Coordinates of C-alpha atoms in Angstrom, one line a residue:
M1 CA 30.7 174.5 121.5
V2 CA 29.7 172.1 123.4
R3 CA 30.1 169.5 121.3
I4 CA 34.0 170.5 121.0
L5 CA 33.8 170.4 124.6
A6 CA 32.4 166.5 124.6
V7 CA 34.9 165.1 122.1
G8 CA 38.0 167.0 123.8
W9 CA 36.5 165.5 127.2
L10 CA 35.9 161.9 125.7
A11 CA 39.8 162.2 124.1
F12 CA 40.9 163.5 127.5
L13 CA 39.4 160.3 129.5
V14 CA 40.6 158.2 126.6
I15 CA 44.2 159.6 126.5
L16 CA 44.3 159.4 130.2
S17 CA 42.9 155.9 131.1
A18 CA 45.3 154.8 127.8
S19 CA 48.8 156.4 129.9
K20 CA 47.4 154.6 133.0
S21 CA 47.3 151.1 131.1
L22 CA 50.7 151.8 129.3
G23 CA 52.1 153.1 132.9
Y24 CA 52.7 156.4 131.9
G25 CA 51.4 160.0 133.2
H26 CA 51.3 158.8 137.0
W27 CA 52.1 162.3 138.2
A28 CA 48.5 163.6 136.1
W29 CA 46.2 160.9 136.7
G30 CA 47.4 160.4 140.3
S31 CA 47.1 164.1 141.0
I32 CA 43.4 164.0 140.0
E33 CA 42.3 161.0 142.2
R34 CA 43.9 162.3 144.6
F35 CA 42.0 165.6 144.4
L36 CA 38.8 164.1 144.1
G37 CA 39.2 162.3 146.8
G38 CA 40.0 158.5 145.6
N39 CA 39.1 155.9 142.8
L40 CA 35.4 155.8 143.1
Q41 CA 34.9 159.2 143.1
M42 CA 37.1 159.8 140.4
H43 CA 35.2 157.5 138.0
F44 CA 31.7 159.2 138.8
V45 CA 32.9 162.4 138.3
M46 CA 34.8 161.4 135.0
A47 CA 31.5 159.9 133.9
F48 CA 29.3 162.5 135.2
I49 CA 31.0 165.4 133.5
L50 CA 31.5 163.2 130.1
S51 CA 27.1 162.2 130.2
V52 CA 26.4 166.3 130.6
L53 CA 28.7 167.1 127.8
A54 CA 27.2 164.3 125.9
H55 CA 23.6 165.3 126.2
L56 CA 24.1 168.5 125.6
A57 CA 25.8 168.1 122.3
S58 CA 23.3 165.5 120.7
S59 CA 20.4 166.0 118.9
G60 CA 17.2 164.2 119.8
F61 CA 17.9 160.8 118.1
W62 CA 20.1 160.2 120.6
Q63 CA 18.6 161.2 123.8
R64 CA 15.6 158.5 123.6
G65 CA 18.2 156.5 125.3
W66 CA 20.9 155.4 122.8
L67 CA 23.3 157.8 123.9
L68 CA 23.8 156.1 127.6
L69 CA 23.6 152.8 126.3
L70 CA 26.4 153.8 124.3
L71 CA 28.4 155.4 127.1
V72 CA 27.6 152.4 129.2
I73 CA 28.5 150.2 126.4
G74 CA 31.8 152.3 126.3
C75 CA 32.4 152.2 130.2
A76 CA 32.3 148.3 130.1
L77 CA 34.6 148.1 127.2
D78 CA 37.1 150.1 129.2
E79 CA 36.6 148.1 132.2
S80 CA 36.9 145.0 130.6
L81 CA 40.0 145.9 128.9
Q82 CA 41.3 146.4 132.0
A83 CA 41.5 142.6 133.3
M84 CA 43.4 142.0 130.0
L85 CA 46.2 144.8 131.0
P86 CA 49.4 144.1 133.0
L87 CA 49.4 147.4 134.8
R88 CA 45.7 147.4 135.5
N89 CA 43.2 145.4 137.4
F90 CA 39.1 145.1 136.6
N91 CA 37.0 146.1 139.5
P92 CA 33.1 146.0 138.7
L93 CA 33.1 148.5 142.0
D94 CA 34.8 151.3 139.0
F95 CA 31.9 150.0 136.1
L96 CA 29.1 150.3 139.0
V97 CA 30.1 153.8 139.7
S98 CA 30.8 155.2 136.2
C99 CA 27.6 153.8 135.3
A100 CA 26.1 155.7 138.7
G101 CA 27.5 158.7 137.5
L102 CA 26.5 158.4 133.5
L103 CA 22.6 157.9 134.6
L104 CA 22.6 160.5 137.3
A105 CA 23.8 163.1 134.7
A106 CA 21.4 161.8 132.1
L107 CA 18.3 161.6 134.8
P108 CA 17.7 165.4 133.6
F109 CA 17.7 165.2 130.1
V110 CA 15.4 161.9 129.5
V111 CA 12.9 163.4 132.3
A112 CA 12.9 166.6 129.8
R113 CA 12.5 164.4 126.7
W114 CA 9.7 162.5 128.3
R115 CA 8.1 165.1 129.4
M116 CA 8.4 166.6 125.9
V117 CA 6.9 163.6 124.4
K118 CA 4.3 163.9 126.6
S119 CA 3.2 166.9 126.0
C120 CA 2.4 166.6 121.9

């Protein structure tokens, strides 16, 4: 069930980003942005939720840091593509805030994994 939620959340984020890039759905992403308190808060919350769901849904191999790396690369690609799209603009602060959300959400999983490895 958690994997379905994680994949669903990822699909939601991709669709939300694509609709913003294409100039559609302002009512949706604009409302979410206003509800969360602004653009930076939206980036943090969306990345945080994605990281939590992805870590809950992943196996031990991915929780060795590979999942976090994959998520950071995905955010970097999304932000980099925005520099090339006419309706979007690249903002390094968006990327940094997204990374902060990803890292903060991953921290308990990394610590728990480290404790398991250390105790063995």
